[in-house]
Coordinates of C-alpha atoms in Angstrom, one line a residue:
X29 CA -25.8 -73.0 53.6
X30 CA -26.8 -69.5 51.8
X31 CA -24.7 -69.0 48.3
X32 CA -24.9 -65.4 47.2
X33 CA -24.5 -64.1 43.6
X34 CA -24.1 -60.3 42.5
X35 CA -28.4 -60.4 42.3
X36 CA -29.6 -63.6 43.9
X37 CA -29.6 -65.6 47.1
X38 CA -30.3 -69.3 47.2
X39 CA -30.9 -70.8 50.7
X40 CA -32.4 -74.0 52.3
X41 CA -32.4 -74.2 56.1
X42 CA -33.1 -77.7 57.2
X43 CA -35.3 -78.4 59.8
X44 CA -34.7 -79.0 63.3
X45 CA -32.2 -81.8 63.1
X46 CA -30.3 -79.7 61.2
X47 CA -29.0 -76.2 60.7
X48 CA -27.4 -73.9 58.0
X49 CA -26.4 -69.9 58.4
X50 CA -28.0 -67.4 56.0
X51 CA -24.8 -65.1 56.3
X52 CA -24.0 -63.7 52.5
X53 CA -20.4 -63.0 51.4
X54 CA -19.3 -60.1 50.0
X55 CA -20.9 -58.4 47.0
X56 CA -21.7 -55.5 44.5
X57 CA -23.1 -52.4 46.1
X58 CA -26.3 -51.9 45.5
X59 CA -27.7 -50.0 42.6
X60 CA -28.8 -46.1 43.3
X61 CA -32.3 -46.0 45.0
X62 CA -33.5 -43.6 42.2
X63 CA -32.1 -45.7 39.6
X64 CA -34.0 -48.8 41.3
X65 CA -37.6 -47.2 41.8
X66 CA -37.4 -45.8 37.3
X67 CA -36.1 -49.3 36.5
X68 CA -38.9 -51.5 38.8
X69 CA -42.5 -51.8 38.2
X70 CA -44.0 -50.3 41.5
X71 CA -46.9 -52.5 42.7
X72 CA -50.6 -50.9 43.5
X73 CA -50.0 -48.7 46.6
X74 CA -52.3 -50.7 49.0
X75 CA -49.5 -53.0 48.8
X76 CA -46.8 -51.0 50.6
X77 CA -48.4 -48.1 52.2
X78 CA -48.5 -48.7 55.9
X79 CA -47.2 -46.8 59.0
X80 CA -45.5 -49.5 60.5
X81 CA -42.1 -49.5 59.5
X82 CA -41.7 -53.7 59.1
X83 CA -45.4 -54.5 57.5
X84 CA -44.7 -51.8 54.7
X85 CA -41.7 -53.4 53.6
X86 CA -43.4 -57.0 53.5
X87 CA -45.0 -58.2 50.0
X88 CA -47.4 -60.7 51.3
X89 CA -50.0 -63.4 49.2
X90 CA -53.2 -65.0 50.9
X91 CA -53.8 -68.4 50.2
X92 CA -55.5 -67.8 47.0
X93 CA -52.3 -66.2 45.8
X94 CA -53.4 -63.0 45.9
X95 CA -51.8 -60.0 47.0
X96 CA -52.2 -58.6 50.1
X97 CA -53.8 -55.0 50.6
X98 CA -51.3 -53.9 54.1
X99 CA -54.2 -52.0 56.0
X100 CA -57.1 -54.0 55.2
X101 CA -55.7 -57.2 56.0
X102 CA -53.6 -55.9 59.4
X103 CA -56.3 -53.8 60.6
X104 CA -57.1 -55.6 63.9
X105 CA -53.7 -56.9 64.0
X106 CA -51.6 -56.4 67.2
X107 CA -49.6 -59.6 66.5
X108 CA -47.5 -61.0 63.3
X109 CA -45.8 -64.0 64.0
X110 CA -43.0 -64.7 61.0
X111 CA -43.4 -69.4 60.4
X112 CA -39.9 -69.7 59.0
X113 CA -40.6 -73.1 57.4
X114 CA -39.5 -75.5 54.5
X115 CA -40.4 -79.0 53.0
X116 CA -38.5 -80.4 55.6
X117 CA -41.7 -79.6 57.9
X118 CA -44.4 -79.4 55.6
X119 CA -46.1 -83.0 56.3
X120 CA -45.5 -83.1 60.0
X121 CA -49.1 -83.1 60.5
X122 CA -48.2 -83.6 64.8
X123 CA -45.6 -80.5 64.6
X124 CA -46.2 -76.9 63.9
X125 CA -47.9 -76.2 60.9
X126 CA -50.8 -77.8 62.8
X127 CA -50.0 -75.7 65.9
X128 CA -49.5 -72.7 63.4
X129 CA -53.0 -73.3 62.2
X130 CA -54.8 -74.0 64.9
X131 CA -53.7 -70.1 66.4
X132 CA -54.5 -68.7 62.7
X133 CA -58.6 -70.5 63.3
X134 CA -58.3 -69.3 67.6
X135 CA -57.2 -65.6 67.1
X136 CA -58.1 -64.9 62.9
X137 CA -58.1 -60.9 63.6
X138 CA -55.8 -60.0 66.6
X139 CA -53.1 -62.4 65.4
X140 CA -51.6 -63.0 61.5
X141 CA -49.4 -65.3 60.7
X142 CA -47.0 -64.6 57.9
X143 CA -45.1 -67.8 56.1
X144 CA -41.6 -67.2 55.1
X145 CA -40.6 -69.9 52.7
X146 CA -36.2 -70.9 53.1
X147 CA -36.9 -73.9 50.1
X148 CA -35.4 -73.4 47.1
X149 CA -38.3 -75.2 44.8
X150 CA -40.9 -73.2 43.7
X151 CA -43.1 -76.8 44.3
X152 CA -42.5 -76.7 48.1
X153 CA -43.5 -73.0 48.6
X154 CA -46.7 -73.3 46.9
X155 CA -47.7 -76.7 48.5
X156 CA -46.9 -74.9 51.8
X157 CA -48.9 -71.6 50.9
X158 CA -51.7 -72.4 48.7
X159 CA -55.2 -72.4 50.4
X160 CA -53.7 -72.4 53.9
X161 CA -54.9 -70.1 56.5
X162 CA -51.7 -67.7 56.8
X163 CA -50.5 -65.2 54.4
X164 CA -47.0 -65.4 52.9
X165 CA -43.9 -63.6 51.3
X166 CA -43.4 -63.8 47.6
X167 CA -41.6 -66.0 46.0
X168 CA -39.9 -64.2 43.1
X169 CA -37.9 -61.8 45.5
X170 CA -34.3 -63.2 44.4
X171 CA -34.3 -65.2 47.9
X172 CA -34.1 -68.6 45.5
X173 CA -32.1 -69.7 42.3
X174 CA -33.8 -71.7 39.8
X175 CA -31.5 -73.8 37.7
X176 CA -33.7 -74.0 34.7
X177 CA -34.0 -70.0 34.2
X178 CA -30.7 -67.8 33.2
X179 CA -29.8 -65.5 35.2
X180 CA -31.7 -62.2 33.3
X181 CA -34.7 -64.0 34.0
X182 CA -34.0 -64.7 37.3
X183 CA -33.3 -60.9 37.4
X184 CA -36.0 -59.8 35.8
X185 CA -37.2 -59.0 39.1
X186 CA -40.3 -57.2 39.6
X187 CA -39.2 -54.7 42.2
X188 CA -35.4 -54.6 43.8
X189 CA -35.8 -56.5 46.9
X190 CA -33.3 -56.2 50.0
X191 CA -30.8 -59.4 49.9
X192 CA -29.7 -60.7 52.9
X193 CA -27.2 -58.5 54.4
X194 CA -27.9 -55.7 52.3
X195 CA -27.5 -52.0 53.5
X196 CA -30.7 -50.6 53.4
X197 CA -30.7 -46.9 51.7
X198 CA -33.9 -46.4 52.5
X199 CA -34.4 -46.5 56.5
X200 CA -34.1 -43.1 56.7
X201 CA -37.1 -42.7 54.7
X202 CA -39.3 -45.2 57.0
X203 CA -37.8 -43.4 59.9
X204 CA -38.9 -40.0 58.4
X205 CA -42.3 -41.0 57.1
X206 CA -44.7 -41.8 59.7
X207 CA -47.3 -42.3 57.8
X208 CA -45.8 -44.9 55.6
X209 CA -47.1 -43.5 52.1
X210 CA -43.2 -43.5 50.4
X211 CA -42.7 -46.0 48.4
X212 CA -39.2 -48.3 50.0
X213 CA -37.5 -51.4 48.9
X214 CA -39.0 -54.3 50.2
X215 CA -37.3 -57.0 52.4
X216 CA -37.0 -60.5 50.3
X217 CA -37.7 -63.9 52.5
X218 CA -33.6 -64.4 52.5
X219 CA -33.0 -60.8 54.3
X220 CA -35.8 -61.7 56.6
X221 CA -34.2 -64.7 57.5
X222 CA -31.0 -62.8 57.9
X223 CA -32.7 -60.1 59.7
X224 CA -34.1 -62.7 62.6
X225 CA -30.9 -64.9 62.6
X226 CA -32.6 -68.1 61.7
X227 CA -30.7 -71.1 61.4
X228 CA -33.1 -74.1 60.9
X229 CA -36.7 -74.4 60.2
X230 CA -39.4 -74.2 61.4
X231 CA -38.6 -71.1 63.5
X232 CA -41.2 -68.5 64.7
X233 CA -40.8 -64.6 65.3
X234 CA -43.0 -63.1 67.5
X235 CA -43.6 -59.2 66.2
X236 CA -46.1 -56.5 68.3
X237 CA -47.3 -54.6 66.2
X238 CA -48.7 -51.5 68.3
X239 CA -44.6 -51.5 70.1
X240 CA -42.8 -52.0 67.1
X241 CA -40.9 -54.4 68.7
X242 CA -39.5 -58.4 68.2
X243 CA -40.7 -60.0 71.3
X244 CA -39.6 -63.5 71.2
X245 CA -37.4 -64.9 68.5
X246 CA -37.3 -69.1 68.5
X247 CA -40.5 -69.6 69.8
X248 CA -40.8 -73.0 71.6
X249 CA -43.6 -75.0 69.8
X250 CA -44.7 -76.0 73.5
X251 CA -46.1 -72.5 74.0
X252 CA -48.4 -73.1 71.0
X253 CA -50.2 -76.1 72.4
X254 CA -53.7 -76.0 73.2
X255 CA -53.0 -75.7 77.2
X256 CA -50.8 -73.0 76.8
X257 CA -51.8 -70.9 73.9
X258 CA -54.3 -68.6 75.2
X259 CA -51.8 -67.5 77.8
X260 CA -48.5 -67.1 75.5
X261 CA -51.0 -64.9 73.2
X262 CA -52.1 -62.8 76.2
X263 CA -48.8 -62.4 77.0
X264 CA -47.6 -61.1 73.8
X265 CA -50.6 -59.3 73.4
X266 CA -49.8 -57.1 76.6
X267 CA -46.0 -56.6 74.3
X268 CA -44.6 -58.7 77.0
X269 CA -42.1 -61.4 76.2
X270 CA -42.6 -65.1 77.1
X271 CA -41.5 -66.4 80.6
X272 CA -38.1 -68.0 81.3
X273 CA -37.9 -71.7 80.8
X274 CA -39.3 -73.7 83.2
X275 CA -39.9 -77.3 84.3
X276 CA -43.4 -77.3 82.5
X277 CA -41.3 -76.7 78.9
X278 CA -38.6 -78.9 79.6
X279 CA -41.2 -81.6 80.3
X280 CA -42.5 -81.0 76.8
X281 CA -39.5 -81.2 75.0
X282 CA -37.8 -84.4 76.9
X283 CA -41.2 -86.7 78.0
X284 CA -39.4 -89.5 78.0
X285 CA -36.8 -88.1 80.3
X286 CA -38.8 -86.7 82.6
X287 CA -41.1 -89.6 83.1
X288 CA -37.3 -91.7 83.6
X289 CA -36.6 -89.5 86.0
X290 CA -39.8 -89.9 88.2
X291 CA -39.8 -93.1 88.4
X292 CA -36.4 -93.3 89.5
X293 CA -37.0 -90.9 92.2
X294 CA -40.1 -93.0 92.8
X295 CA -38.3 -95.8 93.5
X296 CA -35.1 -94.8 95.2
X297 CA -38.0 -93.6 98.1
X298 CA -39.4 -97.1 97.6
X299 CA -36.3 -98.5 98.7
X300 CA -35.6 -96.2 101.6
X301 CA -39.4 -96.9 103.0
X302 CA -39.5 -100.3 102.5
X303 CA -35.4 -101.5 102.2
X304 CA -35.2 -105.1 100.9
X305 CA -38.8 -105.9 100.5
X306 CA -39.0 -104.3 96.9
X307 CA -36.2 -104.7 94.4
X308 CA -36.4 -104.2 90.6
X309 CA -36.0 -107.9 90.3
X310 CA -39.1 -108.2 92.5
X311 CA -40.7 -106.0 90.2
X312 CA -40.0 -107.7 86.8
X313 CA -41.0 -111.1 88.0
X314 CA -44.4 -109.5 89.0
X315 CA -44.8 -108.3 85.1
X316 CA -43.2 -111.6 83.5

């Protein structure tokens, strides 16, 4: 569960056998926007000039742990998905981080993927960013507490980021500036989390880029495998959201059950076709 201080936000979402909130109690209003932009050190422009309103407030690292310049690196983009994920998920080699990776390799210019880190251990964010094939928010954003520093440090940040529920003094100014040259606060990982209502990790947020619009929040891992992915990606390439839930997806998350089911069915017919003649103790002596 998310603990807030006047500055700092510590969360750690489990994964999907568990699930925490990233709601933030009550705090200090914050300081004046003015006050905020004299006291930060602002980073090099290509870093938060962009016209769309979310990327611009985004301070992204590649995999070398560089930082991202906004238009050169989204400027084929029509799709940012948001990989809410933690240590929880980082090994499963099965789960999404390989179907994460395998749409960064199929689509590496219409499509970027953008890690948000929920750990709290500066370790698991950098095993789960360096030399991967996504980009990633910042670490030292205020999102995370660590014990060993005081609080200054911890402070010390190097711009005023947006904590979780924040009121955000400057969305006038995005809605004002089309171009996207003003300099704004930036979002940290905990307010994006907040932003998106994620609850456990990993979670995936589906963003077009050319609408401006969220188009699927959750996304089921199912719509990322190999079969399917070319047509979820067309279909959020077209800004359309993904179908309803259908038998297809609820085969993929409950195999087992489905397969139970069949052969049930199967045999229930078996026994109205051929009565007497086949009986599941027939059956197991024919196996044993």
């Amino acid at each position: 569960m998310a603990s807030l201080r006047a500055r700092n936000v510590a969360f750690d979402l489990q994964d999907t056998h568990a699930s925490g909130s990233a709601a933030a109690a009550p705090h200090a209003a914050p300081k004046s926007v003015l006050k905020q932009k004299q006291n930060a050190t602002l980073p090099p422009p290509a870093r938060y000039r962009h016209p769309d309103p979310l990327l611009r407030r985004l301070r992204m690292i590649d995999g070398h742990g560089q930082g991202v310049d906004l238009k050169q690196a989204f400027r084929d983009t029509k799709l940012v998905v948001f990989y809410f994920g933690s240590h929880w998920n980082a090994t499963d080699g099965r789960g999404c981080q390989q179907l994460v990776s395998n749409l960064c390799r199929q689509y590496p210019h219409e499509v970027k993927v953008v890690y948000v880190s929920v750990d709290t251990d500066a370790r698991h964010y950098k095993a789960a960013t360096r030399n991967r094939p996504w980009l990633s928010l910042e670490w030292h954003d205020g999102s995370s507490i660590d014990p060993d520093k005081e609080e200054e440090e911890e402070d010390a940040l190097p711009e005023q980021f947006l904590l979780a529920d924040d009121a955000d003094p400057d969305d006038s100014v995005v809605q004002s500036d089309a171009a996207g040259t003003s300099y704004v606060r930036p979002f940290s990982r905990v307010h994006m989390a907040y932003k998106f209502d994620v609850l456990m990790t990993p979670t995936l947020v589906v963003y077009h880029v050319p609408s401006r619009r969220v188009l699927d929040k959750n996304v089921r891992l199912q719509r990322l495998r190999s079969e399917r992915l070319h047509q979820s990606v067309s279909v959020w390439l077209r800004g359309e959201t993904s179908p309803p839930i259908n038998w297809i997806d609820v085969m993929y998350m409950t195999p087992w059950t489905f397969i139970s089911a069949a052969l049930l069915l199967l045999y229930l017919g078996l026994r109205l076709v051929l009565g007497d003649q086949i009986s599941l103790s027939h059956i197991w002596k024919q196996f044993t």
